[in-house]
Amino acid sequence: MFRRKGFAFRFVVFFAPPAAIVVVALLLAINASIASKIEILFVQNNETVSRGEVVIDNNMEAPVRDISYLANNGVLNRLLENDNVSTRRELELDWITFAREEGRYDQIRWIDETGMEQVRIDHVRGETVALDRQLLQDKAERYYFQNSEQLDRGRIYVSPLDLNVEIGIVEAPEKPVIRFATPVFDEAGARRGVIVLNYLARPLLTELQALGERNLWLVNKDGYWLTGPSLAVEWGFMYGLPAMSLGAQYPDMWATIQREAEGQIETADGIWTFKTVDPFAPGGASADAGGTARLAQLELNEGQQWYLVHFLPRADYADIARASWRRGGMATALVLGLLAIVSWRLARSHIREEQTAAALAQRNDSLSEKTEALQQEVELRTVAEKELQSSVELYRAILRNSVESFILLDRQGRIKEANEAFCSLIGRRAQQIVGRNISELGFDEVDADLRSLLAKINYRGQNKVEAGLKITGGQELFVEMNLVYLYQTDNVFAFM
């Protein structure tokens, strides 16, 4: 497959397939990571909306209970039968104490059957006070009076959540309220007006905002923000600003919210989570306060229906995708870089292996030729060694049986070999003298001058010396010794 292919081709073959697998795998992993994190956002947003619904239910429970309590107050019943200053003052003090203890009501009022306020407890600059009679107002034209004044005994009207209006003007600073009202009757059964409880909704709205900052909205049934993405768009219906509404700014999403009770959807704008909230439906706050019997007493102005909407703009979570792609890109680059290094080394290694194999094949051919030549040389040497061995054995046999005496010395003067004639001459066996220095046999002159003699022998090939020789019994012989240097073995051959 790779024969006659260059480095680039081999690199691509090693790099491309695993690189493709790595890229595809990392792309899938990045997309899965993004999807998982988006799914977590869906869950978190849904939990925020659910917590918001709990907050609303908890806040709506007390007013339903309290309006019934106030309407059946004994002091009020006495006042309805006999309107006098002391009873009126007793009622004011009773309601002031109640408002202070509860802390959630802006106003408690008795409005008579003509629409005129008769008793009014206000929360003014942090103080709970009863207004003087000259400050009381005519509320005959206000919708909450008109909708509650003709109710049957025991029924409760709940107004929409809006801003408090005084003398036809939205009160400043804005004061979000929900009005709970129920009719009152004297002992003869005659209508004597209504009790109105102004519930301060600002704590409720603040608590909702704390759950989702400006991402969790409370929207009324007409699509207006009660709490929204900014203060500027809230309460548009109170100021005649229809453009300041969810319905106007997100018409498609508003249609979906109206069509479905709850849901989650991701659009080009971001992630929407919404739920229709009716705090007075069965299972809601008023059911907790008094069950279905209490629900039957509620009269809602065209339905007290709100929408909890959590909106997470795409820009707020786009960083998730960008961060995932950034980390994934870095991981991809790192893996591909390592893969490129490995592929580069593999390609080079593959080329080197082929080069090595080619060189090895060439060397094998050369080695085969040399082996044949070596075998021939070995054969020739074997023959020569056999011939030499035969010659040596013949030579040694001649020397051993020679009548001439001889010894073989190394360059240090140690005796390596002696024939029988020499051993007979000195009266010793060969085992006694082999390995001993020549000086021990009396050849002092030889031992002393051996190096100079060897030098001469090297130059001349041989030399002659006379030496004294100790033999058995202590006698000393003087012999003429011929020394021959054997350069092949670096030994000295001495014969006498």
C-alpha positions as a printed Julia matrix, in Angstrom:
496×3 Matrix{Float64}:
   0.0     0.0    0.0
   2.79    2.44   0.94
   5.36    1.35  -1.61
   6.95    4.26  -3.41
   4.7     6.72  -1.52
   6.16    9.89  -0.02
   6.02   11.32   3.5
   2.97   13.53   2.85
   0.87   10.6    1.66
   1.8     8.5    4.66
   1.12   11.4    7.05
  -2.36   11.92   5.61
  -3.13    8.19   5.82
  -2.14    8.09   9.48
  -3.69   11.46  10.43
  -6.94   11.86   8.47
  -9.1     8.9    9.71
  -8.53    9.38  13.45
  -8.72   13.18  13.02
 -12.16   12.84  11.43
 -13.3    10.59  14.28
 -11.94   13.03  16.88
 -13.63   16.03  15.26
 -17.0    14.27  14.95
 -16.79   12.94  18.53
 -15.9    16.35  19.95
 -18.65   18.06  17.95
 -21.17   15.61  19.36
 -19.76   16.08  22.87
 -19.91   19.89  22.6
 -23.5    19.82  21.33
 -24.47   17.37  24.08
 -22.83   19.61  26.69
 -24.68   22.69  25.41
 -27.99   20.79  25.29
 -27.44   19.54  28.84
 -26.74   23.03  30.16
 -29.76   24.45  28.3
 -31.87   21.67  29.8
 -30.66   22.7   33.25
 -31.77   26.27  32.47
 -35.21   24.94  31.48
 -35.48   23.12  34.8
 -34.27   26.13  36.81
 -36.66   28.5   35.04
 -39.57   26.12  35.6
 -38.67   25.89  39.3
 -38.58   29.7   39.51
 -42.1    29.95  38.07
 -43.34   27.24  40.45
 -41.84   29.09  43.42
 -43.51   32.27  42.18
 -46.88   30.53  42.19
 -46.29   29.43  45.79
 -45.42   33.02  46.75
 -48.69   34.28  45.24
 -50.77   31.58  46.93
 -49.18   32.31  50.3
 -49.79   36.04  49.98
 -53.45   35.7   48.93
 -54.5    33.47  51.8
 -54.68   36.1   54.57
 -56.78   38.81  52.85
 -59.66   36.39  52.13
 -59.67   35.41  55.78
 -59.25   38.94  57.14
 -62.06   40.58  55.12
 -64.53   38.09  56.57
 -63.24   38.83  60.06
 -63.59   42.61  59.63
 -67.09   42.39  58.16
 -68.32   40.48  61.22
 -66.67   42.71  63.8
 -68.94   43.34  66.79
 -67.97   47.0   67.1
 -68.88   47.54  63.43
 -72.27   45.92  63.98
 -72.95   48.29  66.87
 -71.89   51.27  64.75
 -74.26   50.2   61.97
 -77.11   50.2   64.48
 -76.14   53.37  66.29
 -73.69   55.76  64.61
 -72.05   57.8   67.38
 -68.63   59.3   68.07
 -67.54   56.86  70.77
 -68.45   53.74  68.82
 -66.85   55.18  65.69
 -63.66   55.9   67.68
 -63.73   52.41  69.18
 -63.96   50.93  65.67
 -61.08   53.12  64.44
 -58.83   52.02  67.31
 -59.78   48.37  66.75
 -58.92   48.59  63.03
 -55.69   50.53  63.72
 -54.54   47.75  66.04
 -55.47   45.14  63.46
 -53.65   46.95  60.62
 -50.51   47.39  62.71
 -50.45   43.74  63.69
 -50.98   42.48  60.15
 -48.72   45.02  58.45
 -49.93   44.11  54.96
 -52.82   46.53  54.45
 -52.66   50.1   53.18
 -56.3    50.98  53.93
 -59.28   49.59  55.83
 -62.53   51.39  55.0
 -66.24   51.37  55.63
 -67.93   52.93  52.63
 -71.65   53.52  53.14
 -74.4    52.62  50.68
 -74.04   56.01  48.92
 -70.34   55.46  48.19
 -69.09   57.86  50.85
 -66.24   56.8   53.12
 -67.36   56.74  56.77
 -64.33   55.17  58.52
 -60.88   55.01  56.94
 -57.64   53.68  58.37
 -54.59   54.7   56.31
 -50.93   53.77  56.34
 -49.29   57.19  56.06
 -45.49   57.7   56.16
 -44.95   54.6   58.25
 -47.81   55.32  60.66
 -51.25   53.73  60.83
 -53.86   56.44  61.45
 -57.61   57.14  61.17
 -58.49   59.95  58.76
 -60.58   62.88  59.95
 -64.12   62.9   58.57
 -63.43   66.03  56.49
 -60.74   64.09  54.56
 -63.02   61.22  53.65
 -63.86   60.87  49.95
 -66.76   59.86  47.74
 -65.95   56.5   46.05
 -69.34   55.97  44.42
 -67.76   55.98  40.93
 -64.93   53.58  41.73
 -65.31   50.16  40.11
 -64.6    48.18  43.26
 -67.52   49.89  45.09
 -69.9    49.36  42.21
 -68.91   45.69  41.82
 -69.2    44.86  45.52
 -72.1    47.01  46.79
 -74.81   44.77  45.28
 -73.29   41.45  46.34
 -75.25   39.09  48.56
 -74.39   38.8   52.22
 -71.1    36.92  52.8
 -69.83   37.19  49.25
 -66.38   38.71  48.62
 -65.24   40.83  45.71
 -61.59   40.72  44.67
 -60.38   43.54  42.43
 -57.65   43.39  39.8
 -54.15   44.27  40.91
 -53.6    47.94  40.0
 -52.24   51.2   41.39
 -54.02   53.13  44.11
 -55.88   56.23  42.89
 -56.69   59.2   45.08
 -58.9    62.07  43.84
 -58.77   60.61  40.32
 -54.95   60.6   40.17
 -52.54   57.68  40.44
 -50.94   58.03  43.85
 -47.22   58.8   43.91
 -45.08   56.98  44.68
 -46.9    54.16  42.95
 -48.76   51.91  45.35
 -49.85   48.54  43.89
 -52.98   47.25  45.66
 -55.63   44.56  45.5
 -59.0    45.5   47.03
 -61.03   42.93  48.87
 -64.64   44.08  49.54
 -67.76   42.56  51.04
 -71.2    44.13  51.75
 -72.43   44.81  55.3
 -76.01   44.9   56.62
 -77.68   46.16  59.75
 -79.85   43.98  61.95
 -82.92   44.78  59.83
 -81.11   43.45  56.76
 -80.75   46.83  55.12
 -77.58   47.41  53.05
 -75.19   49.72  54.81
 -72.39   49.77  52.24
 -69.18   47.71  52.02
 -65.99   46.98  53.94
 -62.95   47.5   51.67
 -59.51   46.08  52.51
 -56.62   47.53  50.42
 -53.94   44.83  50.29
 -50.42   46.23  49.71
 -49.05   44.2   46.79
 -45.57   45.74  46.72
 -44.09   43.1   49.08
 -45.59   40.38  46.87
 -44.1    41.91  43.72
 -40.74   42.44  45.43
 -40.69   38.81  46.55
 -41.41   37.69  42.99
 -38.63   39.86  41.62
 -36.21   38.4   44.18
 -36.86   34.97  42.7
 -35.92   35.88  39.15
 -34.62   39.45  39.27
 -36.03   41.13  36.15
 -36.52   37.82  34.33
 -39.65   36.76  36.24
 -42.72   38.79  35.25
 -46.25   39.0   36.57
 -48.67   39.86  33.74
 -52.39   40.64  34.08
 -55.13   39.1   31.95
 -54.78   41.87  29.34
 -51.06   41.32  28.87
 -49.81   44.33  30.85
 -46.76   44.0   33.08
 -47.42   44.25  36.81
 -43.76   43.51  37.31
 -41.65   43.38  34.18
 -38.24   43.74  32.56
 -38.0    47.39  33.7
 -39.95   49.96  35.68
 -40.65   51.93  32.51
 -42.93   49.23  31.03
 -44.91   48.41  34.18
 -48.54   49.5   34.75
 -49.05   50.64  31.17
 -52.84   50.24  31.49
 -52.91   52.75  34.37
 -51.39   55.43  32.16
 -53.13   54.65  28.87
 -49.98   53.14  27.26
 -51.08   50.03  25.35
 -47.62   49.69  23.75
 -46.17   49.01  27.19
 -47.44   45.46  27.33
 -46.23   41.94  26.68
 -48.99   41.57  24.09
 -47.74   44.56  22.11
 -44.01   43.8   22.31
 -44.16   40.0   21.97
 -47.47   39.35  20.14
 -46.66   35.79  19.01
 -45.54   34.73  22.47
 -48.55   36.41  24.07
 -50.86   34.44  21.78
 -49.14   31.22  22.86
 -49.43   32.13  26.56
 -53.16   32.85  26.18
 -53.71   29.64  24.26
 -51.89   27.3   26.66
 -52.22   27.12  30.43
 -48.49   26.59  30.93
 -45.4    25.62  29.01
 -41.79   26.2   28.02
 -40.51   27.18  24.62
 -37.26   28.43  23.12
 -37.62   31.07  20.42
 -35.21   33.31  18.59
 -35.55   35.74  21.5
 -34.72   33.26  24.28
 -36.29   30.75  26.65
 -39.88   31.35  27.77
 -41.46   29.63  30.76
 -45.03   30.57  31.62
 -47.95   29.5   33.76
 -51.48   30.76  34.26
 -52.03   31.63  37.92
 -55.44   31.85  39.59
 -54.84   32.21  43.34
 -58.53   31.75  44.09
 -59.09   28.58  42.06
 -59.69   25.28  43.94
 -56.41   24.28  45.55
 -55.25   27.91  45.64
 -54.95   30.33  48.51
 -58.63   30.74  49.28
 -59.13   26.97  49.28
 -56.44   26.77  51.92
 -58.19   29.49  53.9
 -61.63   28.02  53.83
 -62.13   25.31  51.26
 -64.75   25.26  48.52
 -67.29   27.02  50.71
 -65.09   30.1   50.77
 -64.55   29.88  47.0
 -68.27   30.1   46.43
 -68.24   33.49  48.19
 -65.71   35.08  45.84
 -66.83   37.49  43.14
 -64.03   38.34  40.72
 -63.99   41.3   38.39
 -63.91   39.54  35.0
 -61.67   36.87  36.49
 -58.65   37.38  38.73
 -56.23   35.75  36.32
 -52.5    36.43  36.16
 -49.63   34.97  34.17
 -46.25   34.19  35.64
 -43.73   34.52  32.82
 -40.01   33.83  33.07
 -38.03   35.09  30.1
 -34.31   34.39  29.71
 -32.97   36.39  26.74
 -30.72   34.5   24.38
 -27.93   36.97  25.08
 -27.97   35.9   28.74
 -27.14   32.3   27.96
 -25.28   32.67  24.66
 -22.07   32.58  26.7
 -22.86   28.97  27.57
 -22.59   27.96  23.92
 -19.61   30.23  23.31
 -17.76   28.89  26.34
 -18.53   25.3   25.34
 -17.35   25.89  21.79
 -14.26   27.7   23.05
 -13.32   24.88  25.41
 -14.25   22.29  22.81
 -12.18   24.07  20.17
  -9.17   24.15  22.47
  -9.6    20.46  23.25
  -9.97   19.67  19.54
  -6.86   21.65  18.67
  -4.9    19.92  21.43
  -6.0    16.43  20.4
  -5.42   17.14  16.69
  -2.0    18.57  17.54
  -1.02   15.46  19.46
  -2.46   13.3   16.68
  -0.44   15.24  14.1
   2.75   14.68  16.09
   2.02   10.95  16.41
   1.13   10.72  12.7
   4.29   12.6   11.74
   6.4    10.22  13.8
   4.61    7.19  12.43
   5.12    8.39   8.86
   8.81    9.01   9.47
   9.14    5.72  11.28
   7.45    3.93   8.4
   9.83    5.48   5.88
  12.82    4.65   8.09
  11.63    1.09   8.46
  11.43    0.71   4.69
  14.85    2.34   4.28
  16.25    0.08   6.98
  14.64   -2.97   5.4
  16.13   -2.05   1.99
  19.57   -1.46   3.52
  19.27   -4.68   5.49
  18.37   -6.59   2.34
  21.39   -5.08   0.6
  23.6    -5.92   3.57
  22.21   -9.43   3.65
  23.23   -9.88   0.04
  26.7    -8.52   0.81
  26.86  -10.58   3.96
  25.99  -13.71   2.05
  28.87  -13.07  -0.3
  31.2   -12.37   2.62
  29.95  -15.43   4.44
  30.79  -17.62   1.47
  34.26  -16.07   1.28
  34.67  -16.48   5.02
  33.58  -20.08   4.85
  36.19  -20.67   2.17
  38.82  -18.9    4.28
  37.8   -20.91   7.34
  38.12  -24.08   5.37
  41.56  -23.03   4.15
  42.61  -22.06   7.67
  41.27  -25.29   9.05
  43.4   -27.18   6.55
  46.38  -24.95   7.36
  45.85  -25.39  11.12
  45.71  -29.14  10.7
  48.9   -29.04   8.7
  50.46  -26.7   11.27
  49.35  -28.96  14.12
  50.91  -31.89  12.38
  54.07  -29.88  11.88
  54.09  -28.81  15.5
  53.59  -32.31  16.73
  56.36  -33.51  14.41
  58.56  -30.63  15.53
  57.93  -31.4   19.2
  58.54  -35.08  18.67
  61.88  -34.29  17.01
  62.86  -31.88  19.75
  61.83  -34.19  22.57
  63.93  -36.98  21.09
  66.79  -34.71  20.11
  70.16  -35.28  21.8
  70.62  -31.53  21.84
  69.4   -29.73  24.99
  66.91  -26.87  24.55
  64.43  -24.74  26.48
  61.69  -22.29  25.45
  61.52  -18.95  27.32
  59.11  -16.01  27.34
  60.39  -12.45  27.26
  60.45  -12.3   31.08
  62.82  -15.28  31.29
  60.24  -17.86  32.46
  60.71  -21.38  31.18
  57.77  -22.53  29.09
  59.11  -25.84  27.8
  62.25  -28.08  28.15
  63.18  -31.27  26.32
  64.34  -34.49  27.95
  67.99  -33.87  27.0
  68.0   -30.6   28.95
  66.25  -32.18  31.95
  68.84  -34.98  31.94
  71.62  -32.4   31.72
  70.54  -30.61  34.88
  69.19  -33.68  36.66
  65.64  -32.46  37.07
  62.23  -33.32  35.7
  60.38  -31.0   33.33
  57.59  -30.4   35.89
  60.19  -28.98  38.3
  61.53  -26.31  36.01
  58.62  -25.25  33.73
  57.25  -21.9   34.91
  60.39  -21.02  36.87
  62.69  -18.13  35.97
  65.88  -19.03  34.18
  67.93  -17.27  36.87
  66.92  -19.97  39.31
  68.87  -22.5   37.17
  72.05  -20.41  37.25
  71.62  -18.64  33.97
  72.24  -15.33  35.64
  73.91  -13.83  32.63
  70.97  -14.78  30.49
  68.44  -13.36  32.91
  70.39  -10.13  33.46
  70.98   -9.46  29.82
  67.81  -10.97  28.45
  66.26   -7.69  27.36
  69.45   -6.52  25.64
  69.94   -9.94  24.17
  66.36  -10.0   22.9
  66.92   -6.6   21.34
  69.95   -7.97  19.58
  68.08  -11.08  18.63
  65.29   -8.95  17.19
  67.83   -7.2   15.09
  70.1   -10.16  14.22
  67.67  -13.03  14.62
  69.91  -14.96  17.02
  72.7   -14.56  19.57
  75.13  -16.71  21.45
  76.03  -16.54  25.12
  78.11  -18.57  27.55
  76.48  -19.24  30.91
  77.01  -21.16  34.07
  74.5   -23.9   34.75
  73.78  -25.39  38.19
  73.01  -29.07  38.13
  72.04  -31.59  40.78
  74.59  -31.86  43.57
  75.53  -28.15  43.32
  77.99  -28.6   40.43
  78.18  -25.88  37.85
  78.65  -26.34  34.15
  79.59  -23.75  31.63
  77.68  -24.16  28.43
  77.47  -22.32  25.19
  73.84  -21.3   24.63
  72.44  -20.2   21.31
  69.38  -17.94  21.59
  66.88  -17.61  18.74
  63.91  -15.15  18.87
  60.62  -16.61  17.67
  58.71  -13.51  16.55
  55.52  -15.48  15.79
  55.05  -16.39  19.46
  57.24  -13.68  21.05
  59.34  -16.41  22.76
  63.06  -17.23  22.91
  64.37  -20.61  21.85
  67.64  -21.59  23.59
  69.64  -24.68  22.72
  73.01  -25.9   23.95
